[in-house]
Each structure stands twice: as structure tokens, then as C-alpha cells.
XYZ file of C-alpha atoms in Angstrom:
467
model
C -27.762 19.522 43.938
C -31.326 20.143 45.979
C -30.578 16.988 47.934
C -28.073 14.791 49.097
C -27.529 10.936 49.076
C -26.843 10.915 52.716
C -29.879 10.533 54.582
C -30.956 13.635 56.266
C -31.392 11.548 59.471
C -27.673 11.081 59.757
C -27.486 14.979 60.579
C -27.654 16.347 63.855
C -29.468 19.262 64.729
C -27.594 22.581 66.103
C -28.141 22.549 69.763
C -28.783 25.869 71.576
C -26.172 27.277 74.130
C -26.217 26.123 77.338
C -27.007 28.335 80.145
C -24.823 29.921 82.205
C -23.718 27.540 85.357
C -25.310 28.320 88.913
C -22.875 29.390 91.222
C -22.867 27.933 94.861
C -24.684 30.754 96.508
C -27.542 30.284 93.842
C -27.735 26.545 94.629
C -27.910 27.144 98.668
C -31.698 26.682 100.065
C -33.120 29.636 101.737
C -33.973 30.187 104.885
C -37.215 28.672 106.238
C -37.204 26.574 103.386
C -38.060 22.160 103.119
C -34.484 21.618 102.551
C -32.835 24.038 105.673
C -32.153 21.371 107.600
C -30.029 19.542 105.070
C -26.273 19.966 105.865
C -24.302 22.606 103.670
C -21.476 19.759 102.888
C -24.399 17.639 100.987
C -25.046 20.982 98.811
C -21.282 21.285 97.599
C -21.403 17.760 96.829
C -24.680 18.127 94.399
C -22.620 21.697 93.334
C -19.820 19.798 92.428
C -21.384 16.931 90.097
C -23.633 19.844 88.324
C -20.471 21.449 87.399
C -19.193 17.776 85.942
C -22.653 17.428 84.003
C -22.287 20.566 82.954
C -18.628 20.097 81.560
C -19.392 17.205 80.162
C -22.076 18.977 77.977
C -19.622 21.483 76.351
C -17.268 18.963 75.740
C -20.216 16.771 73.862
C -21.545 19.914 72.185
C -18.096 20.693 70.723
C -17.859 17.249 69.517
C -20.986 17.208 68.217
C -20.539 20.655 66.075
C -16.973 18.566 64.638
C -19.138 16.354 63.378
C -21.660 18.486 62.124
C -19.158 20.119 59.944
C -17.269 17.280 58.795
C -20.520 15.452 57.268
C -21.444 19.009 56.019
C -18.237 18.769 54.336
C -18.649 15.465 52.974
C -22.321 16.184 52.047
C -20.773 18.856 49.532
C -18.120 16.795 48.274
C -20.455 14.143 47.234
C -22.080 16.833 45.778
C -19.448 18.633 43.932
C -18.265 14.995 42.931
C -22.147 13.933 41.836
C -22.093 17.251 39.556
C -19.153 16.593 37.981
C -19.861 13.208 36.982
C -19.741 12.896 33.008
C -21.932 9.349 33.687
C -25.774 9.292 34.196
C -26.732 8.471 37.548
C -29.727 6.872 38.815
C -30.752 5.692 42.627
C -33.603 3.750 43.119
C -35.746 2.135 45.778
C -36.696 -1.321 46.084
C -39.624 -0.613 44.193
C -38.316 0.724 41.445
C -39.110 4.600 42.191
C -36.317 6.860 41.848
C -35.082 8.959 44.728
C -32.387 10.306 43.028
C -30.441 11.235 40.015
C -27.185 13.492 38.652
C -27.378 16.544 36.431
C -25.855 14.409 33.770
C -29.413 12.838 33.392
C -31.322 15.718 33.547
C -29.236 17.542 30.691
C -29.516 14.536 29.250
C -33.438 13.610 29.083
C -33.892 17.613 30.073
C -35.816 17.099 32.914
C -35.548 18.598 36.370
C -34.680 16.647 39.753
C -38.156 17.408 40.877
C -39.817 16.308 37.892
C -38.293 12.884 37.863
C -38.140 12.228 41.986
C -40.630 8.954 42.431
C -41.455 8.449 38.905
C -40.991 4.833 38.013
C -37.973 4.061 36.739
C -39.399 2.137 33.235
C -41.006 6.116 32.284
C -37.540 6.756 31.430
C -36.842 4.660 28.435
C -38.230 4.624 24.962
C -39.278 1.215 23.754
C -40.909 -1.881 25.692
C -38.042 -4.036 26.010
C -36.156 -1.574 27.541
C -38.981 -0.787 30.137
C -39.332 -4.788 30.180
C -35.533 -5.430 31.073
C -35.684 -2.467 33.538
C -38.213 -4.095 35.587
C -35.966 -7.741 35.627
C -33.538 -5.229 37.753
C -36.382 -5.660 40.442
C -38.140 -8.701 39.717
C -35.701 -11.091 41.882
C -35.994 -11.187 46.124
C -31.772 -10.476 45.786
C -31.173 -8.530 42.668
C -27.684 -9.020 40.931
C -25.274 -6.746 39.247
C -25.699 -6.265 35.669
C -22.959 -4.837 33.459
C -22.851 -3.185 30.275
C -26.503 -3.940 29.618
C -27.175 -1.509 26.452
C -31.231 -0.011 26.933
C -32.888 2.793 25.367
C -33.673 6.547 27.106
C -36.195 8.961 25.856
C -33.459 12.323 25.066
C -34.779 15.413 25.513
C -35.777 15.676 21.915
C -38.148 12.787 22.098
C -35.856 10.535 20.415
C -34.634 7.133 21.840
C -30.612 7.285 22.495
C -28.891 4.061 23.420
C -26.997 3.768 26.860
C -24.867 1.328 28.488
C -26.237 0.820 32.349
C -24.481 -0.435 35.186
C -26.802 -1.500 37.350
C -25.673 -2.522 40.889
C -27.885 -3.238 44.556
C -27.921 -0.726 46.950
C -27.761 -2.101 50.958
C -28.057 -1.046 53.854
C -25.540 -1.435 56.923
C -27.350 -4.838 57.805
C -27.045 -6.150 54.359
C -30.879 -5.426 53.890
C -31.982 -4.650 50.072
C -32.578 -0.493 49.974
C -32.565 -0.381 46.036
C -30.575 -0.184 43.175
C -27.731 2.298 41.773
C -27.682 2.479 37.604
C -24.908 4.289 36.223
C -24.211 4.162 32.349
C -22.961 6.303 29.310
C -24.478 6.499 26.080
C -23.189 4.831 23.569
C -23.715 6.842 20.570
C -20.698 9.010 20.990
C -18.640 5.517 21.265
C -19.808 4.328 18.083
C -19.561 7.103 16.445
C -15.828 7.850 17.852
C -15.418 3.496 16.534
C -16.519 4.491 13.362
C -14.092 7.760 13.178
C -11.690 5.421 13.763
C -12.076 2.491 11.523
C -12.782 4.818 8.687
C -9.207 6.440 9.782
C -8.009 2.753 9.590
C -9.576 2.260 6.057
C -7.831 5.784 5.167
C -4.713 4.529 6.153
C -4.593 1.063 4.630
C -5.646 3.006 1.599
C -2.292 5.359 1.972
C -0.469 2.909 2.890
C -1.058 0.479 -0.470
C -0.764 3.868 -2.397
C 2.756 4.443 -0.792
C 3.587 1.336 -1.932
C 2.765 1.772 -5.679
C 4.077 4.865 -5.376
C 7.191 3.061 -4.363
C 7.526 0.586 -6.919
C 6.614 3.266 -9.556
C 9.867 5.161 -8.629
C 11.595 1.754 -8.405
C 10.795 0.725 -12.049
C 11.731 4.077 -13.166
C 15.256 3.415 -11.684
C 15.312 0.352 -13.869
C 13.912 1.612 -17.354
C 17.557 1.718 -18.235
C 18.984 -1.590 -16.918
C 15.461 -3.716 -18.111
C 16.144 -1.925 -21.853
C 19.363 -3.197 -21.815
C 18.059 -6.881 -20.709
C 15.318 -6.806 -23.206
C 17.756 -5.067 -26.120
C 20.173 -7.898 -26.263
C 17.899 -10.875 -26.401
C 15.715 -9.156 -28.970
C 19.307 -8.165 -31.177
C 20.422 -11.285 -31.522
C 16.861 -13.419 -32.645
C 16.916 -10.721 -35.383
C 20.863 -10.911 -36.288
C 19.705 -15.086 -36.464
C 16.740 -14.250 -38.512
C 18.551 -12.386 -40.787
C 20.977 -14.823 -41.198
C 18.263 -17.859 -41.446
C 16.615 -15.278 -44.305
C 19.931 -15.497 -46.314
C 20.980 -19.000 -45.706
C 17.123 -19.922 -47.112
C 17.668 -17.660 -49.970
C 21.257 -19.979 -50.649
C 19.030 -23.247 -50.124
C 16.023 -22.334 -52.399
C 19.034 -21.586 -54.986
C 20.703 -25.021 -54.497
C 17.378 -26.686 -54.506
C 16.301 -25.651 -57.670
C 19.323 -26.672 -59.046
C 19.179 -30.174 -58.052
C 14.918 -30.463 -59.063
C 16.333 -28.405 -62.962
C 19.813 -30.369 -63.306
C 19.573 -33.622 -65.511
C 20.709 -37.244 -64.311
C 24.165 -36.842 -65.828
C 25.051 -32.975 -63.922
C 25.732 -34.186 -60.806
C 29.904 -33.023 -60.776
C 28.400 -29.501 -61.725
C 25.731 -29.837 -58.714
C 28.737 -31.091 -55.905
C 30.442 -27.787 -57.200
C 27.795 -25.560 -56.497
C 27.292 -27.167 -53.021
C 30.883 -26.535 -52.357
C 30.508 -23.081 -53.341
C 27.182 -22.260 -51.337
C 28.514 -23.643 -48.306
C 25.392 -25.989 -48.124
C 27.281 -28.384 -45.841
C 28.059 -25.250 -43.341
C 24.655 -23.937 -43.323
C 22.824 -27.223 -42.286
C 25.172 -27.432 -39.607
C 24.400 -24.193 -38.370
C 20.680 -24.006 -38.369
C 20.099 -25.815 -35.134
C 23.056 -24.042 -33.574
C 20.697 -20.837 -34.870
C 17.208 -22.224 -34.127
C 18.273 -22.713 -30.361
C 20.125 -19.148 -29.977
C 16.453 -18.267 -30.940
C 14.499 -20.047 -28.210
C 16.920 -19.332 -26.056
C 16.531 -15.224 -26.246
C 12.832 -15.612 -26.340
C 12.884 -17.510 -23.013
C 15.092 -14.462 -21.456
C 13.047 -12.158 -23.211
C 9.669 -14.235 -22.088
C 11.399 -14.542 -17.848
C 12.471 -10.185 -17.884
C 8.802 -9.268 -19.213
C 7.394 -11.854 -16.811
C 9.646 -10.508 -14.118
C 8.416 -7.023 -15.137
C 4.845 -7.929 -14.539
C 5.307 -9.838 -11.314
C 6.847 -6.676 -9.709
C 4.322 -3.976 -10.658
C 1.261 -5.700 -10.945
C -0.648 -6.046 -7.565
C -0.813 -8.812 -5.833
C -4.034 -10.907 -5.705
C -2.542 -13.612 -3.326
C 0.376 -13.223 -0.537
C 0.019 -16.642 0.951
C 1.917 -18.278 -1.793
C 5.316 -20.690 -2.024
C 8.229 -19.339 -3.771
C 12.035 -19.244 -3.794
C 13.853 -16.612 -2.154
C 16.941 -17.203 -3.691
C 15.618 -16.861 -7.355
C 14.006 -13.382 -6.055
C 17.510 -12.756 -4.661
C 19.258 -13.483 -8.180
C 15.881 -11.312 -10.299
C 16.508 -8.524 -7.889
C 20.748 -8.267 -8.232
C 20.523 -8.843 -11.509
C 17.945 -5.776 -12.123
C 19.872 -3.406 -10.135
C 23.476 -4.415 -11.564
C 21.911 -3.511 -15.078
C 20.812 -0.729 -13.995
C 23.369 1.048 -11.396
C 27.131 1.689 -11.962
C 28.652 -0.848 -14.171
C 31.455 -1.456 -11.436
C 29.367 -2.916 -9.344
C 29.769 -5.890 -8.370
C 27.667 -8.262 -6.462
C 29.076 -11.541 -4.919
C 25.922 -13.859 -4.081
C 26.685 -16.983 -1.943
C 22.969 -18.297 -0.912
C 21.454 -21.998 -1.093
C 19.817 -23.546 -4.466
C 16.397 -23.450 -2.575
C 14.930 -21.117 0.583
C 11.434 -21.768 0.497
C 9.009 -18.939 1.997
C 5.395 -18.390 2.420
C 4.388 -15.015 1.088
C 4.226 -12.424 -1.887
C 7.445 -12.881 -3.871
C 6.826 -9.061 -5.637
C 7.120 -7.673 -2.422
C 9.960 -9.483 -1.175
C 11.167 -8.223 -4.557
C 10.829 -4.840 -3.891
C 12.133 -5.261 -0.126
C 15.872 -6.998 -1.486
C 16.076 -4.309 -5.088
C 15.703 -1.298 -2.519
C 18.453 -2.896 -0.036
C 20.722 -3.790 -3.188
C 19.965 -0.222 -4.759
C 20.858 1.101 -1.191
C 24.295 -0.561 -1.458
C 24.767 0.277 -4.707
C 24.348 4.120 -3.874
C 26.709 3.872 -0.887
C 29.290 2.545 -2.586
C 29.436 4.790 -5.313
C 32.565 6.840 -4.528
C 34.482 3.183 -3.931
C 37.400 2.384 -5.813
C 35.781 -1.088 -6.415
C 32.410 -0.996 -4.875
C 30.832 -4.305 -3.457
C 27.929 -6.241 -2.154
C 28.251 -9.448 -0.292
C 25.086 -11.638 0.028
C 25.659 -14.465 2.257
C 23.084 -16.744 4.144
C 22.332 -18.202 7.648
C 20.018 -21.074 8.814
C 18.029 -22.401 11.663
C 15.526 -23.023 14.134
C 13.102 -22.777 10.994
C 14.403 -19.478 9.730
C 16.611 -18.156 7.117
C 18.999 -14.901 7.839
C 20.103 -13.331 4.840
C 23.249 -10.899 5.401
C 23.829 -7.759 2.702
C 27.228 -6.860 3.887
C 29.105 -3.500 1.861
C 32.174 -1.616 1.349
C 30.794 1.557 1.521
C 31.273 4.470 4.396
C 28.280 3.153 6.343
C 25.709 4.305 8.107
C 25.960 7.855 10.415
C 25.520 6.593 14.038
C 22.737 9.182 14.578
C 20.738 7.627 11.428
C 20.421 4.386 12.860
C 17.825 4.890 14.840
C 15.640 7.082 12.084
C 16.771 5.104 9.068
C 13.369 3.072 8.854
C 11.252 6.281 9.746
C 8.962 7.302 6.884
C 10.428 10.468 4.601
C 13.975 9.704 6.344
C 17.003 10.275 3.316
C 20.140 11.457 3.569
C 20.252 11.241 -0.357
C 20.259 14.584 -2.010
C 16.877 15.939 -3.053
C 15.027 14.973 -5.942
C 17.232 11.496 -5.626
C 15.246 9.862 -3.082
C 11.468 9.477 -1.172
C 12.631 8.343 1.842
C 9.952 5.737 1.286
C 11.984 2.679 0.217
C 13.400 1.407 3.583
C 9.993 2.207 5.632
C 8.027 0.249 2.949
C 10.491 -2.432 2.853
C 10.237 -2.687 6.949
C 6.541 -2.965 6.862
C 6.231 -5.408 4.133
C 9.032 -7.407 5.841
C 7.109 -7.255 9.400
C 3.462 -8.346 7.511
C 5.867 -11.343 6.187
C 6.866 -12.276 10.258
C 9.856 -11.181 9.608
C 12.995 -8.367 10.773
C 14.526 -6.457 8.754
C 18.039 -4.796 10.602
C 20.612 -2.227 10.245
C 24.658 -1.600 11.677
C 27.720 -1.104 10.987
C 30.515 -3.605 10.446
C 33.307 -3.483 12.329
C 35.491 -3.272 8.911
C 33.776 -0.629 7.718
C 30.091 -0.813 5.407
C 26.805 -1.282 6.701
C 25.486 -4.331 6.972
C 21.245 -5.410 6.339
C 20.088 -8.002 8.115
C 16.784 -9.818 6.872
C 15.272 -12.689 8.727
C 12.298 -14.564 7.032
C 10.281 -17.665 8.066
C 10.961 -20.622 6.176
C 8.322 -22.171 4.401
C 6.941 -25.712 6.696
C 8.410 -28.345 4.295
């Protein structure tokens, strides 16, 4: 920089070196001279204080070059510090002129210090409100600070770029108004490092939702096998009744047209062809039939709507439903569908009402009960224990197991994304990150450890819904 913000009136000029000091013999008067008759004692006196003036000069010119050198040292930090500055810089007078400015503004706008020294401060910006709210800097008798007020600067390419000024009085040692100091940063960058990131937000969200499809996709095909068998035997036995309502008609129509054919005085004949059709057992076995019927089409009607609940998406996760019927769905989906040992010992209350998406509460309590049900696979008899805690307006449900447990240096990782200690091709490492996130966007926790018996035990705490 050409020119510092100190005032060049604060510096001192070098001063030359002093003369040599007079000796005594210089200093005597000569012979025949005005002074001869002055006595010799009142000469070494004036001698003596010359040398003391004297002294006292070096010492004050040896201060003076200290201080000379420390504000020439200072003058270049502020420079080296004004250079460096990332943050356009503008010093103005009173008036509005500017006396001073950074390189930052001059790459900036791409004009030179000269060029802009004493121009009006308004030239710099693009549009007439800027150049309007400029000149409220200066408008007042006592200016105040303004902050983050967002104008427009001409760019060295003619076109207007938005910057957020600082603007902030400038005064003197007596508190006396000398001008104002803008500082700001422009703003495009910013905005479009925000947008960068929101779209990286959107990206994620968008990951995130595939993740979780991608979750329950792997999910349902880990229950193909158990949700055939739950449709199969429903669906068996309304045919097996069908077919056996088909032949019991066929034994009716037969004994029907008997009775409409058979004339007033046949009626022995008629009782003995009852008593061979079994007419009497038949009638009492239709509604014994028809509700063996309704009753697999309701299972049949709750697995398919089951089905749908868990992979469709959900439009709505605001809504009321029953944790302990989700807890029942999900055992009873994994028992079907994992080792047929398993066994699953469920001690929860009739109703736990909670506010949120039952699907993925769904998914969250199959992919702790599958987890279970793959640790305890070696077990002699492998087991599950769901048990239930309440209070202070929240419900703690406990998934206690038999199995080996957890590794103590997996505890920490075992909710990390792509974390599995299951063999590959047998796992995502997926389920149990999913699960933690769904269970946090429900205010929840979701918890791992070891029991002191042996197992691990998954802790899940849930709001209860406001009754």
C-alpha cells in the first residue's frame, strides 16, 4: 500500500547530527575582547550547562529515532495486515469522499488506489438505492453503526455484485466525527456456498428415503417365506370348506328333489334317505363351515393389509396407533419366517398409544426381532423376551436374548451405517442405522448392552401418545 492510515503528521522527521561539543578553550573570550573582564569561574559555569543541553539532546534524539522505528514498524504492519484482508475496505471523510481503501476493493471493482482517492463514495455502487442508502451513512450530525446492510457495487466487469457493508464512525481522539469506516463481503459466494449446501441437504434426504426402501425391500424379501406360509394356510382351508360346501349342496339338491318328486304317502322312504345322506349332519355343519370361511378371509384380508402398510410409503407420520399390535404384526412375521425354534415370549400392555408412522416403527421392532433371531441361532433353545416399562409419559420396551451378545468393541459402532458382523451377502449393515434414525425422528432412543446373564439386550424408549 502507497499510503498509510496513520496520518503522516504523526511521523517525525530524521533530525541531523548534532555538532561536535565546544571544548572549554573554544568557549574562553579572547583577549581584548567585550567579555575579558568577565571572571573565568562564570565561563565554566555556562561550559558546564552547554554540556547538559547538549546531553540532553542525544538522549532526546535517541528517543526520538525509537520511536521513529517503532511507528515505522506499525505503519507496515497495518499494512501487511490491510493487504491481507479478504474483506473490502473503505475509509471515508465526513463528507463522504474516500481517503482510503484495501486491495480487496480494487481487485474487486479493478480500480487503482489513485483512481478511487476522493471520489464520492455513492460512484461506487450500481443502482440508485444503493447510492441513496449510501448517502443516509452521512446524512445524520452523529452517524450510527449499520450492520449487515446488503448494497450493490459496480465489479470490474460492469456488473452489479451484492455486498454486505459494515459501516461504522470514524473519531477522532476528542470524540469529534472524522468519517466513516465500511467494511463488507460480498455475498454472492455465500449464497451460492447456501445453495451448495441445501441442494447437498436435498441429496441427502433423497439417499436417505432411498436407504430406507432399500431397507424394507431386503426386509420383505426375508419374509417372502414366512408371509407365504401365513397367506397359504388361510387360503387352504376356505377351499378344503368350499369343497366340502360343493359336495354337501350336491347331497341337498339330491334330497330336495326327492321330497318336491315323492308323493303324499312316501314319506318312510324320504326319512330313510335323510338318514342315509346325513342331511341332519350337514345343516349342522354349514355355519360351523360358513364362519371357518370368514374367519380365513379376515387373516387373509389383516396379512395383505399388513403387507401393504409396511412397504407402501407413508403419506402421514403424525398418526395414533398401537404399539403393541405393531409389536405382535412384527413377532409374528419374523417367527414365520426365521428358525422354527424360535420362540418369542411377549409380555406388553393391551394398549401403548404413540404418535407417529406405525410402518416405520414396524420396520424398527422386525429388524431388532430378526437381530435376535440371528443371534440366537446356534442356541439350544433360542429366545426373545419382550417386556415393558412405564412412566413419566413414556413407554420403555426391553428385547432381552439368550444369545452370545454383543462384542464389547461393537458397541460403540453397532448403529454406524454399513456396520455387520454378519457374513457377506447376509446383511447391509443398514437395518440398525435406519432403525436409529427413524427411532430419533419419532423423539425417541433406541439402546444397546449386554446383560449381565449373558444376551444382548435393545432398549427402545418412545413417547406416549397425550391421552
Amino acid at each position: 500500500m502507497k499510503r498509510s492510515l496513520i496520518a503522516s503528521s504523526a511521523s517525525v522527521p530524521e533530525q541531523p547530527p548534532l555538532a561536535q561539543a565546544p571544548t572549554a578553550a573554544d568557549c574562553l573570550p579572547e583577549t581584548g575582547s567585550a567579555f575579558a573582564g568577565v571572571d573565568e569561574a562564570v565561563w565554566i559555569e555556562v561550559i558546564h550547562k552547554m554540556d547538559d543541553v547538549y546531553n540532553d539532546l542525544l538522549q532526546y534524539e535517541v528517543v526520538l529515532e525509537q520511536k521513529n522505528a517503532a511507528l515505522e514498524e506499525s505503519q507496515q504492519f497495518i499494512e501487511s495486515v490491510l493487504a491481507s484482508m479478504s474483506d473490502i475496505l473503505i475509509v471515508c471523510n465526513r463528507h463522504g469522499a474516500i481517503d482510503e481503501v484495501n486491495d480487496s476493493l480494487r481487485r474487486f471493482i479493478g480500480q487503482d488506489e489513485g483512481e478511487l482517492r476522493g471520489r464520492p463514495l455513492c460512484d461506487l455502487f450500481a443502482d440508485e438505492a444503493s447510492r441513496q442508502r449510501a448517502r443516509d451513512f452521512f446524512s445524520a450530525a452523529r452517524p450510527a453503526a449499520v450492520q449487515d446492510c446488503e448494497l450493490r457495487i459496480m465489479g470490474r466487469d460492469g456488473s452489479p455484485l451484492p455486498v454486505s457493508l459494515n459501516c461504522t464512525p470514524r473519531l477522532s481522539g476528542t470524540g469529534k466525527l472524522l468519517g466513516m469506516v465500511l467494511t463488507g463481503r460480498p455475498v454472492g459466494e455465500l449464497r451460492r456456498a447456501y445453495h451448495a449446501l441445501r441442494q447437498a441437504h436435498e441429496d441427502l434426504k433423497r439417499t436417505q428415503q432411498q436407504l430406507l426402501q432399500a431397507e424394507k425391500m431386503a426386509s420383505l424379501g426375508r419374509l417372502v417365506a414366512g408371509v407365504a406360509h401365513e397367506l397359504n394356510n388361510p387360503i387352504s382351508f376356505v377351499l378344503g370348506n368350499v369343497l366340502a360346501i360343493r359336495r354337501y349342496t350336491a347331497r341337498l339338491q339330491t334330497y330336495l328333489e326327492a321330497v318336491h318328486s315323492a308323493p303324499g304317502g312316501r314319506a318312510g322312504k324320504l326319512d330313510e334317505l335323510r338318514q342315509e345322506l346325513r342331511i341332519d349332519r350337514i345343516m349342522d355343519d354349514l355355519n360351523p363351515l360358513l364362519d371357518g370361511m370368514s374367519e380365513g378371509a379376515e387373516r387373509t384380508r389383516d396379512i395383505v393389509d399388513g403387507l401393504k402398510r409396511f412397504s407402501a410409503i407413508d403419506r402421514r407420520a403424525d398418526q395414533r396407533f398401537n404399539l403393541a399390535a405393531v409389536v405382535d404384526r412384527a413377532v409374528r412375521w419374523v417367527a414365520r419366517s426365521g428358525v422354527h425354534d424360535f420362540s418369542v415370549k411377549v409380555d406388553l400392555p393391551r394398549d401403548l398409544p404413540v404418535i407417529g408412522s406405525s410402518g416405520q416403527m414396524q420396520q424398527v421392532l422386525m429388524n431388532i426381532v430378526q437381530n435376535a433371531c440371528d443371534a440366537t441361532a446356534g442356541c439350544a433353545t433360542p429366545t426373545l423376551e419382550i417386556s415393558a416399562e412405564q412412566g413419566d409419559g413414556m413407554i420403555v420396551l426391553h428385547f432381552a436374548d439368550n444369545g452370545p451378545g454383543i462384542a464389547q468393541g461393537n458397541l460403540a459402532r453397532l448403529f454406524d451405517p454399513f456396520f455387520t458382523t454378519k457374513p457377506v451377502g447376509q446383511g447391509t449393515g443398514l437395518g440398525l442405522s435406519i432403525s436409529y434414525g427413524i427411532v430419533e425422528r419419532h423423539g425417541g432412543r433406541l439402546a444397546a448392552t449386554n446383560r449381565a446373564q449373558g444376551g444382548a439386550l435393545f432398549t427402545l424408549t418412545l413417547p406416549l401418545a397425550p391421552t
